[in-house]
mmCIF file of C-alpha atoms and ligand atoms in Angstrom:
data_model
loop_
_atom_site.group_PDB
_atom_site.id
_atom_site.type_symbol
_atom_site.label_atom_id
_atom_site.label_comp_id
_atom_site.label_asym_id
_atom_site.label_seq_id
_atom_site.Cartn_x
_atom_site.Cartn_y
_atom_site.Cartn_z
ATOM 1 C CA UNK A 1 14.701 -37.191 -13.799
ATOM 2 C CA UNK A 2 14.331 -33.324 -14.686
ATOM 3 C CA UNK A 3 17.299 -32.162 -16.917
ATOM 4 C CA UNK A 4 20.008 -30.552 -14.988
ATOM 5 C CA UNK A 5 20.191 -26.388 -15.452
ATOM 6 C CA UNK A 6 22.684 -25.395 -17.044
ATOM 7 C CA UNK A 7 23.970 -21.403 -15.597
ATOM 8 C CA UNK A 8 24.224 -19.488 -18.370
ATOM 9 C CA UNK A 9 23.673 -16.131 -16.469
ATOM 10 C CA UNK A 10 26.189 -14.348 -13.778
ATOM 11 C CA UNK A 11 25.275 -12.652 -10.169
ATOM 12 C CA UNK A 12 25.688 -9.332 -12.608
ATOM 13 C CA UNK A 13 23.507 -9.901 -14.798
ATOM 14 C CA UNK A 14 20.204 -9.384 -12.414
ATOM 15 C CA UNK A 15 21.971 -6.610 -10.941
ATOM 16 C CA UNK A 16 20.907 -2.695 -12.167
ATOM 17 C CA UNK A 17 22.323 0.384 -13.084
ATOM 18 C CA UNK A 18 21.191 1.927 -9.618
ATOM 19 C CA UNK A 19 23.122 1.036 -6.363
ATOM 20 C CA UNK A 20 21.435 0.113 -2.943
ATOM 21 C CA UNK A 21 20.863 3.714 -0.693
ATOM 22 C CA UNK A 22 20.301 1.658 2.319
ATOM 23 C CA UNK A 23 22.685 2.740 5.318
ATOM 24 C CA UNK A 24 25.549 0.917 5.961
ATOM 25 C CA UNK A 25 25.123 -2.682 7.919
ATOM 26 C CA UNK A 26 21.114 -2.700 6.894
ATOM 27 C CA UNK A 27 19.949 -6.528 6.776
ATOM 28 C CA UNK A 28 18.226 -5.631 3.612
ATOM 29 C CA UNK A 29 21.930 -5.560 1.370
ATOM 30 C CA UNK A 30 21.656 -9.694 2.547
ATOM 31 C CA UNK A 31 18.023 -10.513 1.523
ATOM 32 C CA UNK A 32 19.256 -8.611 -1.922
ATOM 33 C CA UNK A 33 22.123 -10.784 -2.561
ATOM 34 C CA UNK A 34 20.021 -13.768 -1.324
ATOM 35 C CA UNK A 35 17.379 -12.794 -4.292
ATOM 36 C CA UNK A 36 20.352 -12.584 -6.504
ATOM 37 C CA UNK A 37 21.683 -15.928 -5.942
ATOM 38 C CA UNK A 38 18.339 -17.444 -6.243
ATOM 39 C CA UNK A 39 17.510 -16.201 -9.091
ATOM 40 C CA UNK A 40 20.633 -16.719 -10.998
ATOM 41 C CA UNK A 41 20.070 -20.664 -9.663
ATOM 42 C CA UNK A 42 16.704 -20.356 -11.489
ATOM 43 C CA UNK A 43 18.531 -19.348 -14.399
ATOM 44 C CA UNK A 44 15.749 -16.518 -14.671
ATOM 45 C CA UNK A 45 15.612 -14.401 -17.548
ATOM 46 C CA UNK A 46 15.450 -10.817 -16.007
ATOM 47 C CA UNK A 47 12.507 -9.950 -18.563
ATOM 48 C CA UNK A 48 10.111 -13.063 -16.800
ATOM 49 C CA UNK A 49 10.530 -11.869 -13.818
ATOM 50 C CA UNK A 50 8.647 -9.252 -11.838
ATOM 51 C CA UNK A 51 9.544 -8.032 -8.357
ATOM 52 C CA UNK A 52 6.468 -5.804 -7.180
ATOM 53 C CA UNK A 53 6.993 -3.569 -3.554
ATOM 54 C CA UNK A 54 5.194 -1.555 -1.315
ATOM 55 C CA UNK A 55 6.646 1.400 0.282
ATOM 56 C CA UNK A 56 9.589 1.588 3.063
ATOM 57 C CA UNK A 57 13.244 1.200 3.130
ATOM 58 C CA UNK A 58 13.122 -2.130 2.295
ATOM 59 C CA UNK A 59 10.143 -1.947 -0.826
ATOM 60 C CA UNK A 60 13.323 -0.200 -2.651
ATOM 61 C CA UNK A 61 14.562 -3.247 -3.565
ATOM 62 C CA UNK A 62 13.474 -3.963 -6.714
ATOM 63 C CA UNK A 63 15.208 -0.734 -7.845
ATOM 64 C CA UNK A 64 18.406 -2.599 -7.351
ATOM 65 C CA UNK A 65 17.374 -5.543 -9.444
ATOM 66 C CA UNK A 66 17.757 -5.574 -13.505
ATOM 67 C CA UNK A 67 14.037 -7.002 -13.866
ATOM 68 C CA UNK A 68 10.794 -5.189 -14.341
ATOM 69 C CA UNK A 69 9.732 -4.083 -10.939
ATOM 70 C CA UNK A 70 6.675 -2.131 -9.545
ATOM 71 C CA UNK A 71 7.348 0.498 -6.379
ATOM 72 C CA UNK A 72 3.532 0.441 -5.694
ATOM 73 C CA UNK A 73 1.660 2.441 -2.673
ATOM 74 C CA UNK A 74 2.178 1.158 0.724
ATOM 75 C CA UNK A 75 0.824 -1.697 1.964
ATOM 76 C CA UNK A 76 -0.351 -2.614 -2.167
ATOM 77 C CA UNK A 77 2.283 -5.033 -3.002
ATOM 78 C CA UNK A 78 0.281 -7.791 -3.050
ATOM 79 C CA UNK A 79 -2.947 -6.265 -4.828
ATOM 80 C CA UNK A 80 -0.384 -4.837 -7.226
ATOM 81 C CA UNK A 81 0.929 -8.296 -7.570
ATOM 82 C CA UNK A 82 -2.197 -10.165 -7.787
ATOM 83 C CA UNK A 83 -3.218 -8.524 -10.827
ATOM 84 C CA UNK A 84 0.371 -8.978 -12.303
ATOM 85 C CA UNK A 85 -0.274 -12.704 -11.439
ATOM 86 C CA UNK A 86 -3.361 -13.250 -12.554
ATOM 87 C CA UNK A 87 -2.972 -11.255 -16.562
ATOM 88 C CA UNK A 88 0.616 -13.118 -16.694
ATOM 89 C CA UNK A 89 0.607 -16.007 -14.863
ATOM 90 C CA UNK A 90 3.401 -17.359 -16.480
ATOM 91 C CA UNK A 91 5.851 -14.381 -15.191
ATOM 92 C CA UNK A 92 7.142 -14.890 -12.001
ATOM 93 C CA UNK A 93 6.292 -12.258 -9.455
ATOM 94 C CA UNK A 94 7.724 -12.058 -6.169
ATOM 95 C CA UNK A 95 6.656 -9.478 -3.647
ATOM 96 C CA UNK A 96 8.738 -7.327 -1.336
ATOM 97 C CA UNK A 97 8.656 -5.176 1.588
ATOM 98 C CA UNK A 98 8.461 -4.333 5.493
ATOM 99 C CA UNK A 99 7.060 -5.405 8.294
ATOM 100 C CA UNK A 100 5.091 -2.269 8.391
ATOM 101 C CA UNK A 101 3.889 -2.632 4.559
ATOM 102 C CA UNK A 102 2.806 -6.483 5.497
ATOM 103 C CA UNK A 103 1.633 -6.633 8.856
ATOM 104 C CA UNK A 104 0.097 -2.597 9.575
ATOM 105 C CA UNK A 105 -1.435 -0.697 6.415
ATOM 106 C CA UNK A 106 -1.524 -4.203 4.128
ATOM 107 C CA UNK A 107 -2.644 -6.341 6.872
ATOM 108 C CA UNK A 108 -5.843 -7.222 5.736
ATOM 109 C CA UNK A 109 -4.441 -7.388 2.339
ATOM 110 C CA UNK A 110 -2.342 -10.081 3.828
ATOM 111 C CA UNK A 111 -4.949 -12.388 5.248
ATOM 112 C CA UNK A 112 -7.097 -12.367 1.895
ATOM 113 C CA UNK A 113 -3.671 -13.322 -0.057
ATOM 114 C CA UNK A 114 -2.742 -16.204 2.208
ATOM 115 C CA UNK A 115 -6.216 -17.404 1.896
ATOM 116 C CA UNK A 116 -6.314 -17.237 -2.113
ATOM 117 C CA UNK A 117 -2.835 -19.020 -2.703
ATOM 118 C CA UNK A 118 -1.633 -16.668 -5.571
ATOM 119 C CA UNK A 119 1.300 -18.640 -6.852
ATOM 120 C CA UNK A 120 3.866 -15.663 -5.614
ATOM 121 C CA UNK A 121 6.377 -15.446 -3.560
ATOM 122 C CA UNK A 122 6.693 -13.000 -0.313
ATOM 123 C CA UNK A 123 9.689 -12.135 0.952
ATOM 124 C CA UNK A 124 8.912 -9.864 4.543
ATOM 125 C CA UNK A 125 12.203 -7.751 5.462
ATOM 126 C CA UNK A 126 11.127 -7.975 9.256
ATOM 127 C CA UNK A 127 13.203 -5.319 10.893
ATOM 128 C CA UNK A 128 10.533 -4.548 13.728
ATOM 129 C CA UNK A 129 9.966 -1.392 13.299
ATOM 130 C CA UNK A 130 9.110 1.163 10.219
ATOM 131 C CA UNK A 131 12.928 2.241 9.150
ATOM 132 C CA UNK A 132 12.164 4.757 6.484
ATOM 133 C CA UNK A 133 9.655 6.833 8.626
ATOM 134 C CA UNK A 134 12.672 6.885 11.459
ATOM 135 C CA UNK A 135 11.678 4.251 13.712
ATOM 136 C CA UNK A 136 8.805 4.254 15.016
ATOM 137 C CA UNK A 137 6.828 0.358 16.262
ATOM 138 C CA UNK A 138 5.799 -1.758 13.344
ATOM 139 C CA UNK A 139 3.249 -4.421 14.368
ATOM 140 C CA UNK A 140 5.992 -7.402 15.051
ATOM 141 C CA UNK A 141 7.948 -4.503 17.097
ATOM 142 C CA UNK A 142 8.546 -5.920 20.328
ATOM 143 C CA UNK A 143 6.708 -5.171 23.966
ATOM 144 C CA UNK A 144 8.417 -2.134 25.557
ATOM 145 C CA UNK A 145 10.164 -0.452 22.459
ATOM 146 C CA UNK A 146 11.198 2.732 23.156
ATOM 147 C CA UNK A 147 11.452 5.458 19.871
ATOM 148 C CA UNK A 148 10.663 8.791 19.992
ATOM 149 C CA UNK A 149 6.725 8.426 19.414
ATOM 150 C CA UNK A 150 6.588 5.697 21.950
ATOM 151 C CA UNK A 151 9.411 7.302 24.639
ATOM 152 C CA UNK A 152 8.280 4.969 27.718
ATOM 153 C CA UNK A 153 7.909 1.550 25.594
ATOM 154 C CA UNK A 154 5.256 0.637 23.291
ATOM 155 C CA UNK A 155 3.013 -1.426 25.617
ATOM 156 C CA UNK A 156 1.163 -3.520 22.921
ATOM 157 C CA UNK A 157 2.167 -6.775 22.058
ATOM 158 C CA UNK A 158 3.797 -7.712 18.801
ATOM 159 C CA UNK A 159 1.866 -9.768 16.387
ATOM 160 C CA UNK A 160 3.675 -13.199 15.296
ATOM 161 C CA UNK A 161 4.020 -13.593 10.996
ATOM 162 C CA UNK A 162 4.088 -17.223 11.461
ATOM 163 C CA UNK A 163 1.213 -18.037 12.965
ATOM 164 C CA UNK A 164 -0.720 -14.990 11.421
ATOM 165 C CA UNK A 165 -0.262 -16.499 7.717
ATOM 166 C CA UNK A 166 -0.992 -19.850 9.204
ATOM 167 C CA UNK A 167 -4.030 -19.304 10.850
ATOM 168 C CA UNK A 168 -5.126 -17.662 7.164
ATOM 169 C CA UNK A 169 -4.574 -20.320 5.414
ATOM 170 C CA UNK A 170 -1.226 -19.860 3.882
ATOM 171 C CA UNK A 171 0.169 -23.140 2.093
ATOM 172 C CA UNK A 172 4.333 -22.596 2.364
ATOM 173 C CA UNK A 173 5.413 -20.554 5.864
ATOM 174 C CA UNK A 174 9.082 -19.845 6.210
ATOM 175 C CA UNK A 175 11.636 -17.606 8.403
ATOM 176 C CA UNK A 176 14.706 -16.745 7.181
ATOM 177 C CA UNK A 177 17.921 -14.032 8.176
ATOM 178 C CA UNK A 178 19.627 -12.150 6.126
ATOM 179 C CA UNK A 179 22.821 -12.650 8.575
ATOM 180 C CA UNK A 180 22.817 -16.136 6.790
ATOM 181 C CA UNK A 181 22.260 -15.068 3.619
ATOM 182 C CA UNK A 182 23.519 -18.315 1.954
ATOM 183 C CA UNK A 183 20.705 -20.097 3.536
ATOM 184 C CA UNK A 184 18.270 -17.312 2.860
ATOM 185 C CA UNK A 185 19.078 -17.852 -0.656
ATOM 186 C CA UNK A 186 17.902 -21.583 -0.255
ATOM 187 C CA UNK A 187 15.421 -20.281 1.511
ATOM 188 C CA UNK A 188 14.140 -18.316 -1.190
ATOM 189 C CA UNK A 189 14.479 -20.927 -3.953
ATOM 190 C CA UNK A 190 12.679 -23.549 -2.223
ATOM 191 C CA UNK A 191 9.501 -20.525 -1.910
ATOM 192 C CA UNK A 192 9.907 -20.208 -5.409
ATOM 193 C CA UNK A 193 9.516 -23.859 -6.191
ATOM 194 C CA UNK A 194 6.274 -24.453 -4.434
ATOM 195 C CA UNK A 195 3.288 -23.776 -6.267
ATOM 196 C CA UNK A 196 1.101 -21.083 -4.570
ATOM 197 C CA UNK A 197 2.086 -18.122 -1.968
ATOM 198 C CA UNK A 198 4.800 -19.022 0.176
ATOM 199 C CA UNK A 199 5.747 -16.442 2.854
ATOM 200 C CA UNK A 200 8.956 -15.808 4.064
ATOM 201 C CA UNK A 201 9.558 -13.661 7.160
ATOM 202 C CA UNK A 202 13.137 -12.610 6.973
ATOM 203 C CA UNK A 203 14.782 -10.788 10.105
ATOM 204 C CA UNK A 204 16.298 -8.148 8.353
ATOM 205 C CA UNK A 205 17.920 -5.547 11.146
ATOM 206 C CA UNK A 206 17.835 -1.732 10.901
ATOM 207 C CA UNK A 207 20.896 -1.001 12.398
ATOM 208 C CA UNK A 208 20.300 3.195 12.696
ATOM 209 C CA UNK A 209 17.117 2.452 14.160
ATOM 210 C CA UNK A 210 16.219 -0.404 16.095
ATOM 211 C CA UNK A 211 18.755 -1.372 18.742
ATOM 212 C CA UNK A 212 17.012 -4.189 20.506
ATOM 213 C CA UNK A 213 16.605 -6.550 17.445
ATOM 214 C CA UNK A 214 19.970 -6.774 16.357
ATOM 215 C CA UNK A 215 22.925 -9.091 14.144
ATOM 216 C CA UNK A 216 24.305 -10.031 17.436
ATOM 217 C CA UNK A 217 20.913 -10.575 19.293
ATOM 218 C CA UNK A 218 19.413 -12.254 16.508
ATOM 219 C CA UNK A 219 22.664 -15.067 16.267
ATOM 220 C CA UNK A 220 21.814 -15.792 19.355
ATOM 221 C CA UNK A 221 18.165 -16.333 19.220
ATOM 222 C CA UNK A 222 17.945 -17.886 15.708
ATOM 223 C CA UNK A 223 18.166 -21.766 15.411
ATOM 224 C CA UNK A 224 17.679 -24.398 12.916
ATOM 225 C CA UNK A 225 14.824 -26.361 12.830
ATOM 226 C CA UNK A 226 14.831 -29.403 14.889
ATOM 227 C CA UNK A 227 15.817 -32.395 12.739
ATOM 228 C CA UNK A 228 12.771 -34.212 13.256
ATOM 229 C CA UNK A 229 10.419 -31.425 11.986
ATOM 230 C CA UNK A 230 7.647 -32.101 9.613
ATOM 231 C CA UNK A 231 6.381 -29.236 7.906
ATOM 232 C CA UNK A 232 3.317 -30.718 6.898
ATOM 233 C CA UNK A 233 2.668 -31.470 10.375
ATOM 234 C CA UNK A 234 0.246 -28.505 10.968
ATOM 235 C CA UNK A 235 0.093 -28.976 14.343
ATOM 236 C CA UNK A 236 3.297 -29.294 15.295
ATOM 237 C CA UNK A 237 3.950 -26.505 12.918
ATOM 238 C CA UNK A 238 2.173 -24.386 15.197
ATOM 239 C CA UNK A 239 4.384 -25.013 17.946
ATOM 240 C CA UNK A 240 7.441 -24.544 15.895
ATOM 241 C CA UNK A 241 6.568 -21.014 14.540
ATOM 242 C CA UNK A 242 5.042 -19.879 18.249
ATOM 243 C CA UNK A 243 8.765 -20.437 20.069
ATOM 244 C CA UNK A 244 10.827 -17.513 20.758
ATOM 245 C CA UNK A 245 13.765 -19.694 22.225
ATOM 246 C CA UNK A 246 15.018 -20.374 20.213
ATOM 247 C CA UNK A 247 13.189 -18.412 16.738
ATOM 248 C CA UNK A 248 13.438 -21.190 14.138
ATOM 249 C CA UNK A 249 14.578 -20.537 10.297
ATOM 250 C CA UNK A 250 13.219 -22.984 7.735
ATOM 251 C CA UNK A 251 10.249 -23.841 6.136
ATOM 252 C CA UNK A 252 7.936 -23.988 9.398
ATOM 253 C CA UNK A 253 4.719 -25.109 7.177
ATOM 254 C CA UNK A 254 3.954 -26.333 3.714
ATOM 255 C CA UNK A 255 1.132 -28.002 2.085
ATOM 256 C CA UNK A 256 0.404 -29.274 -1.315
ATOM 257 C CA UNK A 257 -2.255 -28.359 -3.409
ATOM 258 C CA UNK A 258 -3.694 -26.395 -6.313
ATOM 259 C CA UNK A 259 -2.966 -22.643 -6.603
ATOM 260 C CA UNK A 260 -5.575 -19.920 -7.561
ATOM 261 C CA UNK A 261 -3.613 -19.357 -10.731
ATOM 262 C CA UNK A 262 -4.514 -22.912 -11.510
ATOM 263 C CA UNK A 263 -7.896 -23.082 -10.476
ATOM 264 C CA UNK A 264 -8.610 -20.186 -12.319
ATOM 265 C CA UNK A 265 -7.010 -21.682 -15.708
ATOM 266 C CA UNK A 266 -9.775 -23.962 -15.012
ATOM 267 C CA UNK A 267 -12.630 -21.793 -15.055
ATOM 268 C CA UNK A 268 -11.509 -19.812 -17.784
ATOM 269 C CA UNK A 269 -11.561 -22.902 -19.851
ATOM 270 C CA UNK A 270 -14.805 -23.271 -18.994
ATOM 271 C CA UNK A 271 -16.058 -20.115 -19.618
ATOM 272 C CA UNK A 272 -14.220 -18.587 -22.512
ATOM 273 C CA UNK A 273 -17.060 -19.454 -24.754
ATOM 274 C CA UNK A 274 -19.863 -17.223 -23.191
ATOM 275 C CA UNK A 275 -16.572 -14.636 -23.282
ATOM 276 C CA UNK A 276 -18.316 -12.708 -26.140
ATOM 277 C CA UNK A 277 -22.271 -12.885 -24.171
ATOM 278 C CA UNK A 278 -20.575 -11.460 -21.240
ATOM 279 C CA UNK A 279 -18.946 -8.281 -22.902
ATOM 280 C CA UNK A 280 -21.862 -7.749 -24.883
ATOM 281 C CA UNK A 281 -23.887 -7.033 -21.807
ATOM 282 C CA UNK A 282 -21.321 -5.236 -20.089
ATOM 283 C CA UNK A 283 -20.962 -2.697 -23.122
ATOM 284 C CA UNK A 284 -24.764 -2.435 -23.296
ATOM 285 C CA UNK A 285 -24.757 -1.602 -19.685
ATOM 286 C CA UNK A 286 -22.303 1.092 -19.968
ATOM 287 C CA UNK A 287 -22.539 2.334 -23.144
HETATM 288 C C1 TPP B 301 -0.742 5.615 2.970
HETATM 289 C C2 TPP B 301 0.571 5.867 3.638
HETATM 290 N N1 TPP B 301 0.629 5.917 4.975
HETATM 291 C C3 TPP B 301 1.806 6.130 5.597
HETATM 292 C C4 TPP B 301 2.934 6.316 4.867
HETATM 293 C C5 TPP B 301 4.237 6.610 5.583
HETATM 294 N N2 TPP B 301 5.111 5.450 5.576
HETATM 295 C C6 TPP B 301 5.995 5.238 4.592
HETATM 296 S S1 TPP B 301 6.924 3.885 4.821
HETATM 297 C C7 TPP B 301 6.139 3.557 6.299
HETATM 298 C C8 TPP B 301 6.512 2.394 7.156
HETATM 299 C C9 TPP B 301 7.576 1.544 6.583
HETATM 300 O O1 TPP B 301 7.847 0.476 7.442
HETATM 301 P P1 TPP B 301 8.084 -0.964 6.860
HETATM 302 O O2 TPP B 301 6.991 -1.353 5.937
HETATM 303 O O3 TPP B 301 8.330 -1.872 8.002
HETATM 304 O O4 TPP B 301 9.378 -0.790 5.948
HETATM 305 P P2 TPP B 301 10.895 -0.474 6.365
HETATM 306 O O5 TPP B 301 11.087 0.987 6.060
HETATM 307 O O6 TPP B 301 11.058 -0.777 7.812
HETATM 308 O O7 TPP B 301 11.698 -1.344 5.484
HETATM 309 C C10 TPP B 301 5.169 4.510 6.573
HETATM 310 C C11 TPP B 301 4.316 4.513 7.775
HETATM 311 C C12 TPP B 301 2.840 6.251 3.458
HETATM 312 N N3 TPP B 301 3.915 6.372 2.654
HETATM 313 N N4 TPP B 301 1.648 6.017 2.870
HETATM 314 S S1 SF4 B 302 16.729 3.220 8.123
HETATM 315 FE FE1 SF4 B 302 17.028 1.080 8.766
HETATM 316 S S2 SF4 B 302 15.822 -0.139 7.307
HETATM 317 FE FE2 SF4 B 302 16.108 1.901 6.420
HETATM 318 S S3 SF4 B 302 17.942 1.707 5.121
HETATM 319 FE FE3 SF4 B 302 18.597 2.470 7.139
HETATM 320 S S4 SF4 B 302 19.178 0.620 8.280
HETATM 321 FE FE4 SF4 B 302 17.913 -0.051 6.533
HETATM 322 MG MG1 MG B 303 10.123 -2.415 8.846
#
C-alpha cells in the first residue's frame, strides 16, 4: 500500500506575490483555487512544478501561482510545454489557457499533442468566447452568439472539446466547472495522476462578456456522470461527451498506456552511445 502523504505545505504557500486582475465573478478565480487545492494535496514543491500558458484572460494564471510559470505566445502553451516536458521530464508541467488559445490559433497544436501523450496536464478555461479581446466567438462559442463583430449571431457551429481530443487520440478526457470548484479540484488531481496528457475542459464563465453561457445556465445544464459509466468504454464514451442534456463533468475517457515521456526514456537508452557520432556530424555540418 503506497505510504500515506503527509501535508506539510498550506493553500498559501503556492500562492504569489501578485493578485488575480480578473473581473469580479470570472469562473477563472475557481479553476485557480481548484489548482491550489490540488496541488497542495500533491504536496508539490512549488520549485517542481511548472505551469506554462498561452495568451488570454485566463493564460494569466500562472502569474497568480508561486511556481515557475511560462506566459508563452498564443496558442504555444503546449509547444512551450512540450519542450519543458521533454528536457525535464521529471517536473511537472501543467498547461493553461482559453478556449480560444486551445481550440482557434493552437488548434492544430492540439490534435498533434493529444496524439503524442506528453505526460502533462491541460486544464481548458472554456468560457465560449475570447474574454480578453472583448468578446468576440471562440470556436466552442455557441450557434447564434451575438457580440459586436458577429451583431446578428455567429452562424457557425461550435466545435465539441470532448470529442475533438477523442477522436485525436487523447488517453484521459475530462469536463469540469469551476462553479464546483471542490470537485474541479478532484478533477484536477485525478489528471495529474494519470500518466500521459489528460485534458480537462473546464466551463469557466466570463461574466462581462458572454451572457448566454452563464453560473446559472450552466447549474442547470451540468450533471454528473451516470453511475454506470465506464470511461474506458470508448464507445460509450463517445456518447457521454456528445450530450448537451444534460453536459456531463467527470472523467468522460481514459486509457492506460505508455506516455511519450516514457517511450522516449526508452530510445534514449538506446541511443545515448552513438550520442557523441551524432554531434560530431552535426558540428561538421555546420561548422
Ligand atoms: C498571434 C495572435 N493573434 C491574436 C491575438 C489576440 N488575442 C489575444 S487573446 C485572444 C483570444 C483569447 O481567448 P481565449 O483563448 O479563449 O482566452 P480568454 O481570454 O477567453 O480566457 C486573441 C485573439 C494575439 N495576442 N496573438
Ligand atoms: S473579460 Fe471575462 S474572462 Fe476576462 S477576466 Fe473578465 S470575466 Fe474573466
Ligand atoms: Mg475564452
Amino acid at each position: 500500500m503506497a505510504e500515506p502523504i503527509t501535508l506539510t505545505r498550506t493553500l498559501d504557500d503556492y500562492k504569489s506575490d501578485e493578485k488575480p486582475t480578473w473581473c469580479p465573478g470570472c469562473g477563472d478565480f475557481g479553476v485557480l483555487n481548484a489548482l491550489y487545492h490540488a496541488m497542495r494535496e500533491k504536496n508539490y514543491s512549488p520549485k517542481d512544478v511548472v505551469l506554462v500558458s498561452g495568451i488570454g484572460c485566463s493564460s494569466r494564471l500562472p502569474f497568480f501561482v508561486s511556481t515557475y510559470g511560462f506566459h508563452g505566445v498564443h496558442g504555444r502553451a503546449m509547444p512551450i510545454s512540450t519542450g519543458v516536458k521533454v528536457a525535464r521530464p521529471e517536473l511537472n508541467v501543467l498547461v493553461m489557457g482559453g478556449d480560444g488559445d486551445a481550440f482557434a490559433i493552437g488548434g492544430g497544436h492540439f490534435m498533434h499533442a493529444a496524439r503524442r501523450n506528453l505526460n502533462l496536464t491541460y486544464i481548458i478555461m472554456d468560457n465560449q468566447t475570447y474574454g480578453l479581446t472583448k468578446g468576440q466567438a471562440s470556436p466552442t462559442a455557441a450557434t447564434g452568439y451575438v457580440t459586436k463583430a458577429s451583431p446578428k449571431g455567429t452562424i457557425e457551429a461550435p466545435v465539441n472539446p470532448l470529442l475533438l481530443a477523442m477522436a485525436c487520440g487523447a488517453s484521459f478526457v475530462a469536463r469540469g466547472f469551476s462553479g464546483q470548484p471542490k470537485d474541479l479540484a478532484s478533477l484536477i488531481l485525478t489528471g495529474i495522476e494519470h500518466t500521459g496528457l489528460s485534458i480537462i475542459d473546464v466551463y469557466s464563465p466570463c461574466p462581462t462578456f458572454n451572457k448566454v453561457n452563464t453560473f446559472k445556465s450552466y447549474r442547470e445544464e451540468v450533471a454528473p456522470l451516470p453511475a454506470d459509466h465506464d470511461p474506458t468504454d470508448f464507445d460509450r464514451s463517445l456518447g457521454v461527451a456528445a450530450s448537451f442534456e444534460p453536459r456531463y463533468l467527470g472523467v468522460i475517457y481514459q486509457r492506460e498506456g505508455p506516455s511519450y515521456d516514457q517511450l522516449l526514456e526508452e530510445r534514449k537508452s538506446g541511443t545515448e552511445a552513438d550520442l557523441p557520432k551524432v554531434l560530431d556530424s552535426l558540428f561538421a555540418r555546420f561548422s
